């Protein structure tokens, strides 16, 4: 049953069609001006978007970061002109008409696909299909978690998504809708652009899923409407707002609506319509205005819609200001993304204890022990694992699970959904107030990679806890043993890859990851136990330098520098003993993070790398990326093939990653 729906939030004598046509005109004209882009989707979804923005969406263009705004995610990111037009029309200051005219040009806010940070109102970067809807699941979850942790009146907003056929065809959508249905994220509302067209032509060429049944099977409420009937769309959104399940609204639309000969065809998907077609569309839509010209009355109606949010924002501001002082300070701190004041002290005290205790833990266990210290003092962490909780060691004593309908916990059982987890973590971080971390095996970063890449591109503090980080995992064999993964991850710009060597380095790695407010981190952690190598307490976080001298040479000027990360530090340390015994003064340099080391000044880098010494790097992964540090005479001891199944000590021997091999490689080059 359709419910009575909200009325538009403006009193101008302007019709729904005129408001929607303003979007259509801006989309076709901007794409034409850029001579590139996707007019079809914005023209097709203009009616749905007009209903959503003019009647439902809670937003204030004057305060785009208002924490309790509704989130709007354009998952079908190729239709970027839809959101750019909406942001301009509703009065976001940084989305000017000039920006629309510069669509897709270098330096414009109006990038080919919407990019987080380019303009207010762009909640996440989209374009890789399926990422938006999966990210939105994290946003909707974060909304519930923040409401549970603070005051449900302070946090009470919806997450709306516009998704296309492509988003729903992508595998990640399955993980996302399954997770949202299970967790009963009933404030997540997806508007599906059911236009039956993708790039190759009609979707019937490639897909025959019954999407409504598919979503229903995952625990969603579903409804199908005519996407060009504003009252039907409004009624569906009003009903979805009241549902106790996440909602899918299938909006049957005509791609390129208004284009006289191309509407309803894939010709409108991703190319400018052309001058003749645009002329015809103007006639068909009754839009006689020049390109980029929006008549005053229509612009005013849209601006009124935008202005209507200010009162709601102000009411929320009063609620915020009336919070007890301590709670308000905590809320503000978390929204700003600042760590608690005593965080650094806590880590330092813990490091001091470790330097005394010298535990021989696997770094995955060291990570858990660090989290046992961190989680009680950093209440914004929201942990989880993709069904490997006991292996990733991500759950600490005080963390209760997030459950359907009860979001007060701080631990998410993501299930076997690595990609969905990574995208959801992006959404949690983007939402604000929470720091997500989640685990799986390092080898399965491949399953998360598109979302990890977006964490890095969007500069989000997402922490990937990736255990079982080499052949050191042993018997599970080559399918589970990462070989090329460290190199692959190090190649992603703005991603920190941290591979700590013992409990102290792991605590420092966590401190670094949490302190980086504009960067995601991957912690690469071992399954196997490791000796303690940082046995003297330093106040300074040495991992933050990326590389540092762990052991100096003895008995004269250093002739050899051994560089290693993580579990191979222990091998380098033993190799140093062998070399020292043979009278070769040898240093060991720990290199937990290439990215951080590369950020040090040149003099520090040079000094640390040991000028004039023979350099040998040892890492149980591929050589790629190491040569920068090795010089022409340098050597590398590591992997050049897939691993194998067997006890890990034997595997290290089998693949020649041993102290003897490292010492021999050094001597050969002396
Ligand atoms: C992961 C991913 N694969 C492929 C593409 C390229 N691509 C962009 S849009 C699109 C078709 C999407 O079809 P649909 O969602 O129906 O959009 P519409 O044609 O309705 O605009 C494809 C394949 C992409 N952006 N992301």
XYZ file of C-alpha atoms and ligand atoms in Angstrom:
696
model
C 0.000 0.000 0.000
C 1.338 3.396 -0.943
C 1.384 5.850 1.927
C 0.695 9.594 1.687
C 4.022 11.214 0.908
C 5.775 14.438 1.793
C 5.146 17.640 -0.145
C 7.950 19.555 -1.901
C 9.808 21.954 0.392
C 9.242 25.141 -1.595
C 6.307 27.395 -2.307
C 7.363 28.664 -5.747
C 4.842 28.225 -8.586
C 7.151 25.735 -10.261
C 6.255 22.215 -11.272
C 8.052 18.996 -10.447
C 8.729 18.573 -14.176
C 10.429 21.960 -14.417
C 12.675 21.150 -11.477
C 13.576 17.764 -12.909
C 14.144 19.238 -16.360
C 16.662 21.663 -14.880
C 18.746 18.620 -13.932
C 18.269 17.069 -17.364
C 19.303 20.246 -19.154
C 22.395 20.781 -17.020
C 23.417 17.156 -17.544
C 23.063 17.122 -21.317
C 24.640 20.558 -21.719
C 27.617 19.870 -19.444
C 28.333 16.558 -21.159
C 28.057 18.259 -24.530
C 30.434 21.053 -23.419
C 32.971 18.551 -22.101
C 32.433 16.406 -25.172
C 32.503 13.476 -22.799
C 30.398 12.028 -19.999
C 27.164 10.197 -19.293
C 23.904 12.079 -19.893
C 21.547 9.094 -19.944
C 21.449 8.227 -16.273
C 20.966 11.779 -14.909
C 18.206 12.414 -17.457
C 16.518 9.142 -16.556
C 16.788 9.552 -12.784
C 16.037 13.297 -12.663
C 12.484 12.687 -11.455
C 13.523 10.303 -8.700
C 16.341 12.599 -7.567
C 14.029 15.616 -7.560
C 11.566 13.817 -5.320
C 14.333 12.652 -2.984
C 16.052 16.024 -2.664
C 12.979 18.260 -2.670
C 10.826 16.238 -0.303
C 12.940 13.931 1.834
C 16.670 14.471 2.004
C 17.792 16.172 5.228
C 20.700 18.391 4.241
C 21.980 21.920 4.623
C 24.138 23.253 1.781
C 25.500 25.917 4.150
C 26.832 23.212 6.495
C 27.743 20.270 4.276
C 29.498 18.429 7.114
C 26.597 18.671 9.563
C 27.019 15.301 11.281
C 23.309 14.430 11.320
C 22.655 15.099 7.627
C 21.210 12.291 5.558
C 23.885 10.660 3.443
C 23.328 10.519 -0.313
C 25.498 8.139 -2.319
C 25.489 8.159 -6.095
C 26.640 4.584 -6.543
C 26.177 4.852 -10.300
C 29.050 7.338 -10.309
C 29.199 7.677 -14.094
C 25.994 9.701 -13.744
C 28.029 12.327 -11.888
C 26.225 15.235 -13.550
C 23.159 14.225 -11.564
C 24.812 15.046 -8.255
C 26.702 18.060 -9.581
C 23.450 19.539 -10.911
C 21.703 18.873 -7.576
C 24.507 20.446 -5.569
C 24.493 23.548 -7.744
C 20.727 23.868 -7.801
C 20.307 23.462 -4.041
C 22.998 26.045 -3.339
C 26.206 24.345 -2.239
C 28.683 27.232 -2.283
C 31.543 25.376 -3.916
C 29.441 23.932 -6.738
C 29.086 26.966 -8.971
C 27.736 27.196 -12.480
C 31.337 27.701 -13.587
C 32.225 24.341 -12.125
C 29.432 22.739 -14.152
C 30.782 24.431 -17.271
C 34.198 22.971 -16.473
C 32.806 19.435 -16.122
C 35.595 16.858 -16.451
C 38.389 19.435 -16.798
C 41.635 19.351 -14.815
C 41.261 21.014 -11.438
C 37.471 21.251 -11.603
C 35.356 20.013 -8.702
C 33.248 18.302 -11.322
C 35.522 15.336 -11.992
C 34.447 12.597 -14.377
C 33.183 10.599 -11.426
C 32.243 12.144 -8.062
C 35.280 12.420 -5.814
C 35.088 12.750 -2.062
C 36.627 16.044 -0.958
C 36.033 17.843 -4.256
C 32.861 19.524 -3.052
C 30.462 19.509 -0.138
C 27.691 16.971 -0.580
C 29.893 14.367 -2.248
C 29.875 11.787 0.505
C 32.080 9.201 -1.160
C 34.036 8.618 -4.332
C 32.118 6.458 -6.764
C 32.661 5.188 -10.269
C 33.892 1.660 -9.722
C 30.415 0.139 -9.861
C 29.078 -1.481 -6.709
C 31.443 0.374 -4.372
C 28.894 3.070 -3.585
C 26.135 0.758 -2.427
C 28.626 -1.258 -0.350
C 30.128 1.894 1.164
C 26.615 3.071 2.020
C 26.107 -0.069 4.097
C 29.010 1.070 6.263
C 27.530 4.558 6.526
C 24.168 3.173 7.592
C 25.856 0.924 10.123
C 27.943 3.816 11.473
C 24.770 5.867 11.881
C 23.233 3.151 14.057
C 26.467 2.637 16.025
C 26.854 6.352 16.755
C 23.186 6.575 17.769
C 23.727 3.691 20.181
C 26.944 5.128 21.588
C 25.663 8.681 21.941
C 22.088 9.904 21.858
C 19.586 8.543 19.316
C 18.208 12.080 18.987
C 21.651 13.378 18.065
C 22.177 10.729 15.415
C 19.080 10.061 13.393
C 19.558 10.123 9.655
C 18.956 8.034 6.565
C 21.413 6.774 3.976
C 20.085 6.987 0.426
C 21.710 5.361 -2.568
C 21.084 5.665 -6.272
C 22.377 2.484 -7.862
C 22.237 1.280 -11.444
C 22.009 -2.112 -13.082
C 25.799 -2.215 -13.092
C 26.022 -1.764 -9.318
C 23.597 -4.622 -8.802
C 25.424 -6.897 -11.237
C 28.721 -6.467 -9.415
C 29.599 -9.242 -6.955
C 30.236 -6.770 -4.160
C 26.554 -5.850 -4.182
C 25.740 -9.346 -2.994
C 28.003 -9.050 0.023
C 26.647 -5.580 0.757
C 22.936 -6.355 0.542
C 23.392 -9.568 2.466
C 25.157 -7.723 5.283
C 22.607 -4.893 5.366
C 19.685 -7.326 5.409
C 21.216 -9.413 8.158
C 21.958 -6.390 10.320
C 18.495 -4.941 9.622
C 19.870 -1.564 8.578
C 16.395 -0.182 8.040
C 17.542 3.394 7.463
C 19.310 2.380 4.274
C 17.189 3.120 1.219
C 18.377 2.147 -2.250
C 16.782 3.684 -5.319
C 17.586 1.409 -8.219
C 17.638 2.976 -11.660
C 15.812 0.106 -13.293
C 16.240 1.334 -16.860
C 17.112 -2.067 -18.320
C 20.054 -0.573 -20.199
C 23.805 -0.809 -19.697
C 26.703 -0.096 -22.055
C 26.438 -3.103 -24.320
C 22.692 -2.606 -24.808
C 19.620 -4.011 -23.061
C 20.454 -5.710 -19.767
C 18.604 -8.765 -21.104
C 21.816 -9.512 -23.015
C 23.574 -10.437 -19.814
C 21.314 -10.698 -16.792
C 17.915 -12.116 -15.901
C 17.942 -11.879 -12.112
C 14.726 -11.036 -10.346
C 16.293 -8.263 -8.294
C 13.264 -7.774 -6.072
C 13.271 -11.431 -5.075
C 17.022 -11.313 -4.634
C 16.819 -8.405 -2.209
C 13.838 -9.973 -0.446
C 15.860 -13.145 0.048
C 18.463 -11.035 1.841
C 15.904 -9.518 4.174
C 15.054 -6.297 2.374
C 11.710 -4.603 1.837
C 11.147 -4.065 -1.873
C 8.782 -2.141 -4.078
C 8.683 -1.385 -7.790
C 7.478 1.992 -9.032
C 7.293 4.080 -12.174
C 10.388 6.248 -11.759
C 8.748 9.048 -13.728
C 5.730 9.247 -11.409
C 6.796 11.589 -8.606
C 3.908 10.676 -6.320
C 4.646 6.974 -6.630
C 8.331 7.559 -5.910
C 7.473 9.782 -2.934
C 5.061 7.229 -1.520
C 7.667 4.495 -1.862
C 10.312 6.554 -0.049
C 7.849 7.455 2.708
C 7.031 3.772 3.171
C 10.715 2.804 3.115
C 11.444 5.302 5.881
C 9.031 3.413 8.104
C 10.232 -0.075 7.263
C 12.014 -2.245 9.789
C 14.222 -3.546 6.966
C 16.559 -1.891 4.476
C 14.576 -0.950 1.372
C 15.019 -1.362 -2.344
C 12.885 0.852 -4.516
C 13.040 -0.325 -8.110
C 12.427 2.774 -10.203
C 11.514 1.904 -13.765
C 12.937 4.718 -15.839
C 13.805 5.566 -19.413
C 17.523 6.224 -19.844
C 18.096 9.568 -21.540
C 14.488 10.628 -20.811
C 13.575 13.473 -23.153
C 16.070 12.722 -25.896
C 13.847 12.406 -28.995
C 15.526 9.529 -30.808
C 18.043 8.142 -28.340
C 15.996 7.864 -25.128
C 15.655 4.290 -23.952
C 18.837 3.209 -25.711
C 22.436 2.688 -24.662
C 23.387 5.497 -27.060
C 22.595 7.928 -24.234
C 24.636 6.041 -21.637
C 28.113 7.413 -22.106
C 28.340 9.869 -24.984
C 27.269 13.434 -25.605
C 23.846 13.488 -27.244
C 24.975 15.817 -30.051
C 23.593 19.207 -31.070
C 20.542 17.941 -32.996
C 19.443 15.522 -30.297
C 19.852 18.188 -27.627
C 17.778 20.611 -29.696
C 15.094 17.942 -29.988
C 15.264 17.225 -26.263
C 14.753 20.910 -25.477
C 11.600 20.857 -27.591
C 10.341 17.597 -26.186
C 10.919 18.631 -22.583
C 9.607 22.158 -23.123
C 12.920 23.646 -22.062
C 13.602 26.625 -24.359
C 16.403 28.064 -22.221
C 20.001 28.447 -23.331
C 22.691 26.001 -22.137
C 23.447 26.444 -18.414
C 20.620 28.953 -18.053
C 18.173 28.133 -15.269
C 15.181 30.479 -15.102
C 15.027 32.433 -11.846
C 11.789 30.890 -10.604
C 13.083 27.352 -11.074
C 16.418 28.155 -9.474
C 14.589 29.822 -6.601
C 12.441 26.754 -6.058
C 15.563 24.621 -5.867
C 17.353 27.101 -3.611
C 14.326 27.107 -1.295
C 14.681 23.352 -1.047
C 18.316 23.803 -0.072
C 17.535 26.587 2.391
C 14.904 24.488 4.168
C 17.646 22.422 5.780
C 19.091 25.324 7.772
C 16.323 25.248 10.383
C 16.773 21.522 10.928
C 20.503 21.992 11.229
C 19.956 24.775 13.764
C 17.598 22.613 15.819
C 20.208 19.888 15.819
C 22.832 22.453 16.839
C 20.781 23.319 19.916
C 20.541 19.651 20.816
C 24.282 19.365 20.457
C 24.954 22.500 22.505
C 22.675 21.260 25.277
C 24.659 18.051 25.760
C 26.431 17.716 29.106
C 29.865 19.316 28.687
C 31.880 16.105 28.904
C 29.654 14.303 26.413
C 29.750 17.251 24.042
C 33.545 17.400 24.216
C 33.737 13.673 23.502
C 31.337 13.996 20.564
C 33.318 16.906 19.132
C 36.608 15.070 19.539
C 35.296 12.042 17.746
C 33.713 13.993 14.920
C 36.997 15.877 14.430
C 38.796 12.547 14.317
C 41.229 13.440 17.102
C 42.579 10.704 19.347
C 42.043 10.839 23.133
C 44.588 13.005 24.949
C 46.098 10.113 26.897
C 46.547 7.832 23.884
C 50.283 8.443 23.389
C 50.989 7.964 27.077
C 49.108 4.668 27.104
C 51.149 3.326 24.191
C 54.407 4.463 25.731
C 53.668 2.730 29.044
C 52.699 -0.428 27.181
C 55.908 -0.347 25.127
C 57.929 0.002 28.294
C 56.323 -3.140 29.682
C 56.980 -5.045 26.445
C 60.647 -4.059 26.423
C 60.920 -5.609 29.877
C 58.769 -8.694 29.240
C 60.276 -9.450 25.792
C 57.329 -11.665 24.691
C 57.869 -14.126 21.843
C 54.521 -13.655 20.172
C 53.335 -13.938 16.621
C 52.685 -10.372 15.480
C 48.983 -11.219 15.048
C 48.985 -11.938 18.787
C 51.032 -8.796 19.421
C 48.357 -6.928 17.501
C 45.638 -8.316 19.727
C 47.621 -7.441 22.838
C 48.107 -3.902 21.527
C 44.365 -3.683 20.860
C 43.644 -4.891 24.388
C 45.429 -1.735 25.502
C 44.084 0.559 22.771
C 40.388 -0.349 22.647
C 39.572 0.656 26.225
C 41.103 4.111 25.753
C 40.037 4.703 22.130
C 36.273 4.133 22.242
C 35.835 5.035 18.569
C 37.413 1.849 17.235
C 34.924 -0.448 15.525
C 36.627 -3.786 14.975
C 35.767 -6.821 12.950
C 36.893 -9.695 10.817
C 35.703 -11.499 7.721
C 35.065 -14.764 9.570
C 38.629 -15.136 10.825
C 38.273 -13.601 14.256
C 40.287 -16.307 16.026
C 43.024 -16.156 13.383
C 43.221 -12.393 12.940
C 43.066 -11.811 16.697
C 40.901 -8.758 16.146
C 38.451 -9.167 19.015
C 39.499 -7.902 22.420
C 38.036 -8.583 25.829
C 35.637 -5.670 26.144
C 34.169 -5.742 22.633
C 30.627 -6.999 22.183
C 29.266 -7.902 18.775
C 27.102 -5.580 16.712
C 23.812 -7.433 16.295
C 20.718 -6.983 14.156
C 18.739 -4.322 15.965
C 21.395 -3.769 18.657
C 24.255 -1.611 17.472
C 25.854 -0.819 20.804
C 28.656 -3.366 20.295
C 32.041 -2.526 18.852
C 32.783 -5.723 16.952
C 31.397 -6.666 13.567
C 31.174 -10.236 12.382
C 31.487 -9.378 8.709
C 31.083 -12.996 7.611
C 33.022 -14.284 4.618
C 32.676 -10.985 2.801
C 36.136 -9.422 2.525
C 35.239 -6.994 -0.228
C 32.020 -5.980 1.478
C 33.934 -5.500 4.732
C 36.521 -3.235 3.125
C 33.865 -1.103 1.431
C 31.784 -0.947 4.594
C 34.859 0.206 6.503
C 35.219 3.043 3.998
C 31.633 4.008 4.734
C 32.183 3.847 8.488
C 35.257 6.070 8.229
C 33.505 8.518 5.887
C 30.509 8.743 8.174
C 32.708 10.048 10.948
C 33.011 9.435 14.664
C 34.414 5.925 14.318
C 37.697 4.290 13.309
C 37.102 0.973 11.575
C 39.559 -1.893 11.587
C 38.957 -5.305 10.086
C 40.861 -8.468 9.457
C 41.369 -11.265 6.993
C 44.429 -13.096 5.614
C 46.953 -10.901 3.785
C 46.518 -12.995 0.644
C 42.864 -11.903 0.546
C 43.736 -8.251 0.260
C 43.209 -9.197 -3.371
C 39.529 -9.662 -2.521
C 39.461 -6.195 -0.935
C 41.728 -4.351 -3.292
C 39.217 -2.121 -5.122
C 37.990 -0.827 -1.764
C 41.486 -0.499 -0.300
C 42.339 1.611 -3.328
C 39.365 3.840 -2.602
C 40.341 4.148 1.096
C 43.666 5.489 -0.145
C 42.170 7.742 -2.830
C 39.659 9.167 -0.348
C 42.322 9.538 2.385
C 40.306 7.601 4.935
C 41.603 6.183 8.199
C 40.729 2.536 7.622
C 42.946 -0.080 9.239
C 43.330 -3.441 7.557
C 44.553 -6.143 9.929
C 46.039 -8.676 7.546
C 47.494 -11.766 9.176
C 49.199 -14.916 7.877
C 51.501 -12.668 5.934
C 53.923 -15.080 4.190
C 55.011 -18.691 3.660
C 55.395 -18.503 7.440
C 51.729 -19.528 7.667
C 52.883 -23.006 6.673
C 50.589 -25.897 5.883
C 47.725 -24.006 4.244
C 49.993 -23.769 1.224
C 50.419 -21.479 -1.782
C 46.748 -20.543 -2.144
C 47.026 -18.852 1.238
C 50.630 -17.672 1.160
C 51.014 -14.105 -0.031
C 54.052 -13.605 -2.256
C 53.372 -10.567 -4.413
C 50.973 -8.860 -2.007
C 53.339 -6.598 -0.105
C 54.690 -5.255 -3.389
C 51.193 -4.858 -4.781
C 49.980 -2.999 -1.711
C 53.084 -0.806 -1.584
C 52.263 0.297 -5.113
C 48.981 1.926 -4.037
C 49.545 5.658 -3.490
C 48.735 6.989 -0.005
C 48.420 3.505 1.506
C 50.650 2.732 4.483
C 51.935 -0.808 4.577
C 53.299 -1.724 7.998
C 55.062 -5.020 8.629
C 56.222 -5.041 12.232
C 58.852 -7.441 13.583
C 57.846 -7.988 17.192
C 55.473 -6.878 19.936
C 57.021 -3.422 20.345
C 57.018 -2.701 16.619
C 53.422 -3.934 16.425
C 52.336 -1.547 19.178
C 54.143 1.240 17.341
C 52.515 0.223 14.055
C 49.082 0.497 15.664
C 49.993 3.907 17.040
C 51.093 5.044 13.591
C 47.976 3.660 11.893
C 45.642 5.331 14.369
C 47.485 8.631 14.215
C 47.270 8.886 10.420
C 43.958 10.666 10.077
C 44.144 10.911 6.270
C 45.558 7.574 5.314
C 44.556 3.924 5.383
C 47.000 1.357 6.734
C 47.594 -2.323 6.174
C 49.179 -4.173 9.079
C 50.911 -7.304 7.745
C 51.148 -9.741 10.630
C 52.532 -13.223 11.143
C 50.896 -16.444 12.116
C 54.182 -17.826 13.526
C 55.834 -16.778 16.785
C 58.757 -14.370 16.623
C 61.474 -13.420 19.090
C 61.508 -9.974 20.676
C 64.011 -7.715 18.930
C 63.152 -4.352 20.467
C 64.366 -5.066 23.967
C 65.354 -1.549 25.021
C 62.573 0.953 25.586
C 62.544 4.040 23.388
C 60.056 6.797 23.962
C 60.216 7.586 20.261
C 58.050 5.597 17.868
C 60.723 4.090 15.611
C 58.223 2.464 13.251
C 57.086 6.000 12.431
C 60.475 6.528 10.772
C 59.691 3.646 8.417
C 63.234 2.263 8.737
C 65.855 2.496 11.422
C 69.046 0.832 12.591
C 68.024 -2.000 14.882
C 71.524 -3.369 15.498
C 74.805 -1.571 14.853
C 77.937 -3.242 13.503
C 80.574 -4.325 15.987
C 84.328 -4.551 15.642
C 84.922 -1.746 13.172
C 83.171 0.118 10.412
C 80.138 -1.693 9.021
C 80.806 -3.715 5.869
C 77.300 -5.150 5.489
C 73.784 -3.795 6.045
C 70.966 -6.308 6.310
C 67.523 -4.869 5.620
C 64.411 -6.786 6.576
C 60.787 -6.511 7.659
C 58.526 -8.464 9.985
C 59.358 -12.122 10.501
C 62.548 -11.863 8.461
C 64.107 -9.518 10.999
C 64.842 -12.574 13.160
C 66.617 -14.195 10.188
C 68.632 -11.046 9.567
C 69.621 -10.874 13.229
C 70.945 -14.460 13.143
C 72.684 -13.807 9.823
C 74.382 -10.831 11.439
C 75.644 -13.113 14.227
C 77.143 -15.431 11.595
C 78.816 -12.579 9.767
C 80.107 -10.964 12.946
C 81.599 -14.328 13.959
C 83.393 -14.387 10.639
C 84.776 -10.929 11.355
C 82.401 -9.004 9.097
C 80.973 -5.990 10.940
C 77.269 -6.071 10.090
C 74.263 -3.852 10.837
C 70.581 -4.733 10.785
C 68.024 -2.216 9.618
C 64.356 -2.792 10.296
C 62.154 -1.449 7.497
C 58.551 -1.792 8.730
C 57.229 0.761 6.241
C 58.668 1.808 2.895
C 56.246 4.724 2.628
C 57.278 6.225 5.946
C 60.962 5.663 5.280
C 60.685 7.359 1.888
C 59.214 10.350 3.686
C 62.353 10.857 5.840
C 64.971 13.399 4.801
C 67.653 12.254 2.413
C 70.455 12.384 4.973
C 68.558 10.111 7.343
C 67.716 7.688 4.574
C 71.312 7.522 3.386
C 72.741 7.101 6.846
C 70.218 4.376 7.682
C 70.849 2.453 4.488
C 74.570 2.330 5.275
C 76.542 4.090 2.532
C 79.419 2.032 1.215
C 78.207 -1.214 2.775
C 77.020 -4.293 0.955
C 73.252 -4.372 1.298
C 71.149 -7.477 1.437
C 67.402 -7.328 1.851
C 65.449 -10.251 3.203
C 61.684 -10.525 2.966
C 59.515 -13.584 2.318
C 57.910 -11.922 -0.686
C 58.967 -10.831 -4.168
C 61.900 -8.493 -4.751
C 59.861 -5.808 -6.514
C 60.177 -2.522 -4.684
C 63.391 -3.325 -2.811
C 65.911 -2.274 -5.458
C 65.548 1.370 -4.576
C 67.367 0.599 -1.313
C 69.900 -1.954 -2.500
C 72.275 -0.231 -4.889
C 74.012 -1.958 -7.755
C 75.850 -4.429 -5.533
C 72.841 -5.270 -3.393
C 71.268 -8.678 -3.013
C 67.830 -9.964 -2.162
C 66.801 -13.118 -0.343
C 63.102 -13.816 -0.692
C 60.522 -15.454 -2.922
C 60.403 -15.669 -6.690
C 57.696 -18.312 -7.023
C 54.519 -19.326 -5.274
C 55.008 -20.998 -1.906
C 54.168 -24.567 -0.931
C 52.353 -26.534 1.709
C 54.431 -27.700 4.671
C 55.648 -26.860 8.165
C 56.896 -23.299 8.041
C 60.432 -23.910 9.329
C 60.921 -26.399 6.489
C 59.417 -23.984 3.979
C 61.923 -21.285 4.908
C 64.724 -23.815 4.263
C 63.068 -25.087 1.083
C 62.888 -21.600 -0.374
C 66.348 -20.654 0.858
C 65.274 -17.875 3.195
C 67.743 -18.669 5.982
C 70.423 -16.867 7.981
C 73.062 -18.940 6.154
C 71.732 -17.886 2.755
C 71.673 -14.245 3.824
C 75.233 -14.415 5.189
C 76.423 -16.158 2.014
C 74.765 -13.545 -0.197
C 76.549 -10.821 1.750
C 79.960 -12.499 1.627
C 79.679 -13.091 -2.102
C 79.447 -9.337 -2.562
C 82.198 -8.220 -0.189
C 33.711 -1.989 -11.647
C 33.326 -1.297 -12.906
N 33.271 -1.981 -14.050
C 32.987 -1.377 -15.214
C 32.763 -0.032 -15.246
C 32.487 0.665 -16.562
N 31.053 1.021 -16.642
C 30.620 2.241 -16.303
S 28.963 2.396 -16.417
C 28.800 0.801 -16.930
C 27.438 0.237 -17.239
C 26.518 0.475 -16.127
O 25.218 0.203 -16.497
P 24.054 0.830 -15.648
O 24.371 0.738 -14.218
O 22.797 0.199 -16.102
O 24.111 2.349 -16.007
P 23.205 3.122 -17.080
O 23.498 2.527 -18.413
O 21.807 2.926 -16.672
O 23.690 4.522 -16.978
C 30.038 0.183 -17.004
C 30.239 -1.214 -17.430
C 32.831 0.671 -14.027
N 32.646 1.972 -13.964
N 33.090 0.011 -12.879
